[in-house]
mmCIF file of C-alpha atoms in Angstrom:
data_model
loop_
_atom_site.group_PDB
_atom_site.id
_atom_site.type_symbol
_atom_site.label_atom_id
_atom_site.label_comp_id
_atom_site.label_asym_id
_atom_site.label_seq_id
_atom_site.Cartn_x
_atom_site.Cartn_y
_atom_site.Cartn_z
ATOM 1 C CA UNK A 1 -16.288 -29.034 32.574
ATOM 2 C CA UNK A 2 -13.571 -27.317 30.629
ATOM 3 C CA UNK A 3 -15.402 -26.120 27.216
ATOM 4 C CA UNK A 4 -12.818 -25.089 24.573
ATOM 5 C CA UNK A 5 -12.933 -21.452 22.726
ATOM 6 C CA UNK A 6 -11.963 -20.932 19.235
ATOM 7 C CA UNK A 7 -9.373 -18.956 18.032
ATOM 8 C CA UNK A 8 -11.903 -17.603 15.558
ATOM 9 C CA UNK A 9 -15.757 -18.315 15.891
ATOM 10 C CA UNK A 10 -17.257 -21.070 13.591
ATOM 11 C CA UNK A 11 -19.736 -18.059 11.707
ATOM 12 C CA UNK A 12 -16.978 -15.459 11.252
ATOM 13 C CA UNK A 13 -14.702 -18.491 9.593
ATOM 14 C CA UNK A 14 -17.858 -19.645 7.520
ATOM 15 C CA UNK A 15 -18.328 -15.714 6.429
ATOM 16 C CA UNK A 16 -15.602 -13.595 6.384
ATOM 17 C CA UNK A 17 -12.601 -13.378 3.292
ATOM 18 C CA UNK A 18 -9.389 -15.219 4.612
ATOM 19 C CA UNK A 19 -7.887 -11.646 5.320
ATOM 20 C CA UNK A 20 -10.318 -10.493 7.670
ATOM 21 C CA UNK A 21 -10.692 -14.347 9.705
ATOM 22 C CA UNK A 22 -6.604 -14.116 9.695
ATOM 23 C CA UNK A 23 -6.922 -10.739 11.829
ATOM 24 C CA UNK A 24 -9.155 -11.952 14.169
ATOM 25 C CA UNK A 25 -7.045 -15.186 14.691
ATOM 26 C CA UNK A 26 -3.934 -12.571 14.677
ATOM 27 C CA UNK A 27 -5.726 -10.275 17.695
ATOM 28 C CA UNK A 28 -6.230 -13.810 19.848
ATOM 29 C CA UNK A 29 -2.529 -14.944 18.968
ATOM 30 C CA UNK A 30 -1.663 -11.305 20.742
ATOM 31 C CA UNK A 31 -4.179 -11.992 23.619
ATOM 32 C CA UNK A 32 -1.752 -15.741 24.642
ATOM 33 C CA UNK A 33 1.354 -15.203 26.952
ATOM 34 C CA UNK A 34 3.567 -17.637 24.590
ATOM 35 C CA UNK A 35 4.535 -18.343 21.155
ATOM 36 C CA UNK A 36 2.145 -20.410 18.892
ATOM 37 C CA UNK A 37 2.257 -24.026 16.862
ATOM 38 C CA UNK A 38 0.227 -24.726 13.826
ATOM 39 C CA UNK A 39 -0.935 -28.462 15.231
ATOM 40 C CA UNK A 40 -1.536 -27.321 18.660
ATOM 41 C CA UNK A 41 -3.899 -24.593 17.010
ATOM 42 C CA UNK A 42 -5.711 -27.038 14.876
ATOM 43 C CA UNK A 43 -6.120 -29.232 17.400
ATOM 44 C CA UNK A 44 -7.747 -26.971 19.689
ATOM 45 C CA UNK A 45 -10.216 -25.794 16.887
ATOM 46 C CA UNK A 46 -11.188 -29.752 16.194
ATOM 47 C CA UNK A 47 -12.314 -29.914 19.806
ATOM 48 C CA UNK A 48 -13.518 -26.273 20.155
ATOM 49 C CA UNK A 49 -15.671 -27.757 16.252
ATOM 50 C CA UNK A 50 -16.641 -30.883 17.380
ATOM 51 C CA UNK A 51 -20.595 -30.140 17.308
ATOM 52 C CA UNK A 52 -20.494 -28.570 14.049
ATOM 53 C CA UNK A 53 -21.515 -30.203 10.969
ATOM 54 C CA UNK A 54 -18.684 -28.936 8.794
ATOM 55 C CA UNK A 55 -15.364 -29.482 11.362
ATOM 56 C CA UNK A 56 -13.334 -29.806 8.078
ATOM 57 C CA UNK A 57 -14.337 -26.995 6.511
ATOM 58 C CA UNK A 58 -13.930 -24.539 10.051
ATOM 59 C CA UNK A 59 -10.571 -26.267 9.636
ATOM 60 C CA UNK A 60 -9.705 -25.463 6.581
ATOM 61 C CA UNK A 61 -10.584 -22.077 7.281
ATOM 62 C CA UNK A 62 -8.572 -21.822 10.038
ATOM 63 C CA UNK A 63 -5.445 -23.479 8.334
ATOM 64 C CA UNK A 64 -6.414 -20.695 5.729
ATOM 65 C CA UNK A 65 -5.950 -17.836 8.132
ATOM 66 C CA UNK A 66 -2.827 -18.781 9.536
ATOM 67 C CA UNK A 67 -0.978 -19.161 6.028
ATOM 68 C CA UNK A 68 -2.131 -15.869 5.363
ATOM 69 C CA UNK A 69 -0.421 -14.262 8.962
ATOM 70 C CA UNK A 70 2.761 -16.586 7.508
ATOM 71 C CA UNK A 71 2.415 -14.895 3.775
ATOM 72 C CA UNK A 72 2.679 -12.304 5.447
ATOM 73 C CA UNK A 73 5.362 -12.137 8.011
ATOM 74 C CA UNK A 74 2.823 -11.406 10.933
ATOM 75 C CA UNK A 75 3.962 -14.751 12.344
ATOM 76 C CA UNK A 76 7.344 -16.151 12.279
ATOM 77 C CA UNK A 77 9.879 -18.359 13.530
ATOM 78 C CA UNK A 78 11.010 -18.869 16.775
ATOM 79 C CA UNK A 79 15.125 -18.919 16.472
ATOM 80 C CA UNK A 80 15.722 -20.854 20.189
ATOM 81 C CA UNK A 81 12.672 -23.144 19.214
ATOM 82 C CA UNK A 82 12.169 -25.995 16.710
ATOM 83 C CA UNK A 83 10.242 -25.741 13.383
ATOM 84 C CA UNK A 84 7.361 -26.150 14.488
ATOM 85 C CA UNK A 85 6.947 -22.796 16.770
ATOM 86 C CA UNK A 86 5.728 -19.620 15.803
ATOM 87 C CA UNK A 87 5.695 -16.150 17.062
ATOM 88 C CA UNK A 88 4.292 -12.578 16.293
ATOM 89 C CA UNK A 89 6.433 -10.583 14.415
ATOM 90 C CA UNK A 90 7.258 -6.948 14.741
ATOM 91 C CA UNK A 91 4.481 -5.716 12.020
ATOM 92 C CA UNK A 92 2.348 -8.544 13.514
ATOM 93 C CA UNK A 93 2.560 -7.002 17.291
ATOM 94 C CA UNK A 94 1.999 -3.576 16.019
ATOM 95 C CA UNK A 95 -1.328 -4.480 13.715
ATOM 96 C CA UNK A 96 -2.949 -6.389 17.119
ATOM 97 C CA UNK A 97 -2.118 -3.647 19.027
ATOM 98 C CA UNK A 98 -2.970 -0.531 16.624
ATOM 99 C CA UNK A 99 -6.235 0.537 16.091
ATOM 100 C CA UNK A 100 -4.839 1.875 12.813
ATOM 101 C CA UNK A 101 -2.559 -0.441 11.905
ATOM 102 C CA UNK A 102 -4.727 -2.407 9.705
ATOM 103 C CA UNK A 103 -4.632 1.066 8.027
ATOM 104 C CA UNK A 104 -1.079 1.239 7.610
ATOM 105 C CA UNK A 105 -0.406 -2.099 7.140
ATOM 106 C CA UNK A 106 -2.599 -1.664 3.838
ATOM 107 C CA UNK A 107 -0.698 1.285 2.573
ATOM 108 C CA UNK A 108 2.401 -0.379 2.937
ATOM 109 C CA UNK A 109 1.009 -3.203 0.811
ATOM 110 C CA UNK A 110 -0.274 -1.020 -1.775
ATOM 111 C CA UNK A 111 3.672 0.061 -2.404
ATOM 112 C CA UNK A 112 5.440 -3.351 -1.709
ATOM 113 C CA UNK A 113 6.798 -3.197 -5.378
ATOM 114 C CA UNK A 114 9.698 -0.844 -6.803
ATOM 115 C CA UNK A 115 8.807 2.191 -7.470
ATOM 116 C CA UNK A 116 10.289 4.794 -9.837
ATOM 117 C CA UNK A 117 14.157 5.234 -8.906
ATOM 118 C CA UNK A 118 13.422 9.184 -8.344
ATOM 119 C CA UNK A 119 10.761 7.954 -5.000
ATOM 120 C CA UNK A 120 12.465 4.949 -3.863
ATOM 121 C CA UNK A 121 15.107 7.068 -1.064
ATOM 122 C CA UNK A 122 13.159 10.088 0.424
ATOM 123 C CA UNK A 123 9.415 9.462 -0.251
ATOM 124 C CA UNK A 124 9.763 5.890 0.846
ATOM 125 C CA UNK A 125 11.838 6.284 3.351
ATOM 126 C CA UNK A 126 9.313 9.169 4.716
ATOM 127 C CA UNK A 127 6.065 6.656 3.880
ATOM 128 C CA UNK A 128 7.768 4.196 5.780
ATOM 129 C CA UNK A 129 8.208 6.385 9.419
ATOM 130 C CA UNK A 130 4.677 7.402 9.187
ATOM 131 C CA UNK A 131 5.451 11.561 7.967
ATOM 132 C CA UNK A 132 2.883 11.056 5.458
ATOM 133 C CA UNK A 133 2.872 14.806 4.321
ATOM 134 C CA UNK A 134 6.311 14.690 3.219
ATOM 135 C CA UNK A 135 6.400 11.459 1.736
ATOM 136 C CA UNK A 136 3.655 13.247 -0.931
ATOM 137 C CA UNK A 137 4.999 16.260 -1.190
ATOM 138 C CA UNK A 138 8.639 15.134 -2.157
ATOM 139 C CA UNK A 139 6.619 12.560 -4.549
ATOM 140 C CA UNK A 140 4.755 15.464 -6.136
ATOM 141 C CA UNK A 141 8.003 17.684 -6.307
ATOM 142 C CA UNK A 142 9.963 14.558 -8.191
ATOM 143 C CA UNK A 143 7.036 14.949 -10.911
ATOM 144 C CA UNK A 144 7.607 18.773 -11.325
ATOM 145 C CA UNK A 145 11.472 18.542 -11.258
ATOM 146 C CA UNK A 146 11.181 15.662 -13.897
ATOM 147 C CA UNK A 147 9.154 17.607 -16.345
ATOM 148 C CA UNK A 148 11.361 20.334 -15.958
ATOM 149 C CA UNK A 149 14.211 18.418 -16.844
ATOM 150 C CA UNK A 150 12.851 16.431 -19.555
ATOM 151 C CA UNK A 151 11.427 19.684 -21.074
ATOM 152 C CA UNK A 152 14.651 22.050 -20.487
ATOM 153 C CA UNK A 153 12.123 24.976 -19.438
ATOM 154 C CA UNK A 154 12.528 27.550 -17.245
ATOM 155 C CA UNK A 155 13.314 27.244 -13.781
ATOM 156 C CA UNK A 156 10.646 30.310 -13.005
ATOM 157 C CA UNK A 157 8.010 28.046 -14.225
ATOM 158 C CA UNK A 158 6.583 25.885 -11.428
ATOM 159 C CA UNK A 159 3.999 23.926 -10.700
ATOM 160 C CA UNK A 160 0.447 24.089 -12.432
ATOM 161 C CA UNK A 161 2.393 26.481 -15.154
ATOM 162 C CA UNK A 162 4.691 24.014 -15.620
ATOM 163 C CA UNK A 163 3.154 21.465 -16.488
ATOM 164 C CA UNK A 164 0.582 23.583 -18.538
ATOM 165 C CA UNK A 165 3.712 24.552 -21.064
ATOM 166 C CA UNK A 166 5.501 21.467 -20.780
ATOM 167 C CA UNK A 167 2.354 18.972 -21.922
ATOM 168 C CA UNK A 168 0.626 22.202 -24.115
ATOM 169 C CA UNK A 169 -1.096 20.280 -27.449
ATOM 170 C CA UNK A 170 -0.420 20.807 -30.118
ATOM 171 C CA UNK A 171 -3.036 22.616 -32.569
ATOM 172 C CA UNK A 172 -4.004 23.586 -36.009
ATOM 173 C CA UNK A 173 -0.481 22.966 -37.141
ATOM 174 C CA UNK A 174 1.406 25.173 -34.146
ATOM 175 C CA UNK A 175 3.876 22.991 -32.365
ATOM 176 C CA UNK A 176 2.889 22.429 -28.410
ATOM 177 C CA UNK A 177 5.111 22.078 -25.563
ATOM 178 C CA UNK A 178 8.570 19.788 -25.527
ATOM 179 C CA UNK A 179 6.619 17.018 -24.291
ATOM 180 C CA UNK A 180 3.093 17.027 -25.698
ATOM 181 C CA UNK A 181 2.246 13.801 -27.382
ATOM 182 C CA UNK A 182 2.089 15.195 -31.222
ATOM 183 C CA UNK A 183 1.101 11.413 -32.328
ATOM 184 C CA UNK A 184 -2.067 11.716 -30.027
ATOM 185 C CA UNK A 185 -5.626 13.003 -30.659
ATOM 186 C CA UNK A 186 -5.664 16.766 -29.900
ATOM 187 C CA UNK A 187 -8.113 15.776 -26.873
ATOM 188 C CA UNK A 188 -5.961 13.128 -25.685
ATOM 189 C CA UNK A 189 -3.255 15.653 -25.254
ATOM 190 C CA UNK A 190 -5.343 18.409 -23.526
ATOM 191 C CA UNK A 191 -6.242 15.488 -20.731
ATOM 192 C CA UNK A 192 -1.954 14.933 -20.679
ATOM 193 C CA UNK A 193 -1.876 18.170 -19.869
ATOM 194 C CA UNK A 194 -4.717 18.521 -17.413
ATOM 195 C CA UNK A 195 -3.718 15.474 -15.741
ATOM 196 C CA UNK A 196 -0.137 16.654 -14.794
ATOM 197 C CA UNK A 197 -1.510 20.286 -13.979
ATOM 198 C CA UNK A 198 -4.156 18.663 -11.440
ATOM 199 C CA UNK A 199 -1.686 16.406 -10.179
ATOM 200 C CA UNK A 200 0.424 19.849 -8.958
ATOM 201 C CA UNK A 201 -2.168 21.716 -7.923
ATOM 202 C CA UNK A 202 -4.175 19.414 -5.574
ATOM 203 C CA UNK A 203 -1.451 17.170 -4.056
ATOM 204 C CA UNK A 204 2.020 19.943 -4.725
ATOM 205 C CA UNK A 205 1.096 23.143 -4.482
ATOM 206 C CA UNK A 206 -1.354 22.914 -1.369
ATOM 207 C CA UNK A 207 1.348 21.036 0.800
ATOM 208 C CA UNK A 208 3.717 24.328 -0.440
ATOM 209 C CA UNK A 209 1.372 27.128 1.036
ATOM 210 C CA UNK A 210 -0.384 25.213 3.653
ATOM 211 C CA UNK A 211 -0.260 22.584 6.237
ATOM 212 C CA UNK A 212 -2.342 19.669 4.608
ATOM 213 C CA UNK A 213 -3.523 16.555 6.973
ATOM 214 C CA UNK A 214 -2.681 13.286 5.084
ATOM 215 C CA UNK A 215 -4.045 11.117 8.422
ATOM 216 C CA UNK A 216 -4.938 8.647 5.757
ATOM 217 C CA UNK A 217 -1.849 6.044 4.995
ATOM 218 C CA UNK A 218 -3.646 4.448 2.028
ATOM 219 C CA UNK A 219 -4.450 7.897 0.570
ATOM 220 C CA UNK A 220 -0.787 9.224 0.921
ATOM 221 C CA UNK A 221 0.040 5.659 -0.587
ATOM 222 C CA UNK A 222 -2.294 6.279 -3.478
ATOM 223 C CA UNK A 223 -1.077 9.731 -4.074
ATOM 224 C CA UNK A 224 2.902 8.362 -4.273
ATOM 225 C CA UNK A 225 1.120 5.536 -6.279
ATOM 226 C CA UNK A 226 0.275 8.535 -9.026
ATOM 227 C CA UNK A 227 3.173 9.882 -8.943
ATOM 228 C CA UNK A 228 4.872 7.083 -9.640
ATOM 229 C CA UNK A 229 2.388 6.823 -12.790
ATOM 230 C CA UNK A 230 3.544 10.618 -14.176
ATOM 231 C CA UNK A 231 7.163 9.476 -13.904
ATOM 232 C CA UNK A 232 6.874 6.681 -16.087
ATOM 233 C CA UNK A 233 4.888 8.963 -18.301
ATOM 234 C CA UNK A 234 7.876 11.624 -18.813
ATOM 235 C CA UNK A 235 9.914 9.017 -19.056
ATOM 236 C CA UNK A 236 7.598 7.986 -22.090
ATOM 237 C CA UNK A 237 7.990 11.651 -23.408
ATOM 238 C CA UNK A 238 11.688 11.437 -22.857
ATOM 239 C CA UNK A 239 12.370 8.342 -25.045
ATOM 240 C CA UNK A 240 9.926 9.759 -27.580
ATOM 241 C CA UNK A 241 11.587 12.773 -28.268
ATOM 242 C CA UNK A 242 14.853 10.703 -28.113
ATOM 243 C CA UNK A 243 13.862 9.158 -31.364
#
């Protein structure tokens, strides 16, 4: 007798978040020879479900996962075929077949909003083809040329020195550097400081001397994500001292 297999076991669909049940139903979708339909799917799970207790919820579950593949656009429509018909996508092909791609696919995520006009062409566009290395270096080197615009210093500062003059507090009545934060607690504006001098000298300066192994998409995303985060922060200083 012909015993039917579900897409996704009855357990892992009672257990697992919707993201993590959609990748397993995504890896079977990969394993068919054709492209998919919604009802055919469901129907296939009612009779794969029809000892269980809880059919409706397994279906649910099920109907759950695939929304999520549609959300998204691992799954989409088939132009030559009616409504109804579905088919991996590009991204959706290259997460089933990637070990890493869940990996990437994440990262990507993480920077699916705008990001500050000085990342969106190079670092993106880097991120995107997978050169990791640049993509945070060129982030990292939009911070330093930033400050040093929006503080008029030096061009022989660079760097951890940079940003050390640039975002030096203020104390005991001595004015501190163009874009220290003289409204702010004095320890407030000693963290400005190390912040933007830590940013440069563990993701910058490192990438400068030395070849540095960002293997990790989500980290590079993370470190562009920071960057992104100092940006809007001279941008702060900018319209501050614009007042």
């Amino acid at each position: 007798m012909f015993t039917y297999e579900p897409s996704v076991p009855a357990d892992q669909l009672r257990n697992l978040p919707t993201r993590d049940a959609a990748l397993l139903l995504l890896r079977n979708l990969a394993r068919g020879s054709g492209d998919s339909q919604y009802d055919g799917l469901i129907s296939a799970a009612r009779t794969a479900f029809q000892g269980e207790r809880d059919i409706d919820l397994l279906t649910n579950r099920l109907s759950d996962a695939w929304s999520w593949l549609e959300a998204h656009a691992l799954l989409s429509r088939v132009p030559h075929q009616s409504a109804n018909f579905r088919r991996l996508s590009r991204d959706g092909r290259e997460l089933a077949a990637d070990p890493n791609g869940l990996a990437r696919f994440e990262a990507r995520t993480r920077l699916a909003g705008p990001l500050h006009p000085d990342l969106e062409k190079t670092v993106r566009t880097n991120f995107d083809l997978g050169d990791y290395e640049t993509a945070c270096f060129a982030a990292m080197k939009a911070v330093e040329v930033a400050v040093r615009d929006a503080s008029g210093l030096d061009n022989s500062l660079v760097g951890v020195a940079l940003m050390r003059k640039a975002f030096q507090p203020h104390q005991n009545g001595k004015p501190g550097g163009p874009l220290a934060d003289a409204g702010a607690e004095g320890g407030e504006q000693e963290a400005e400081s190390a912040l933007f001098a830590g940013a440069m000298g563990r993701y910058k300066n490192p990438s400068s001397h030395r070849t540095v192994d960002f293997a990790d998409p989500i980290e590079a995303a993370q470190i562009i994500q920071f960057a992104d985060l100092l940006l809007r922060q001279v941008d702060r200083a900018k319209d501050r001292n614009s007042r």
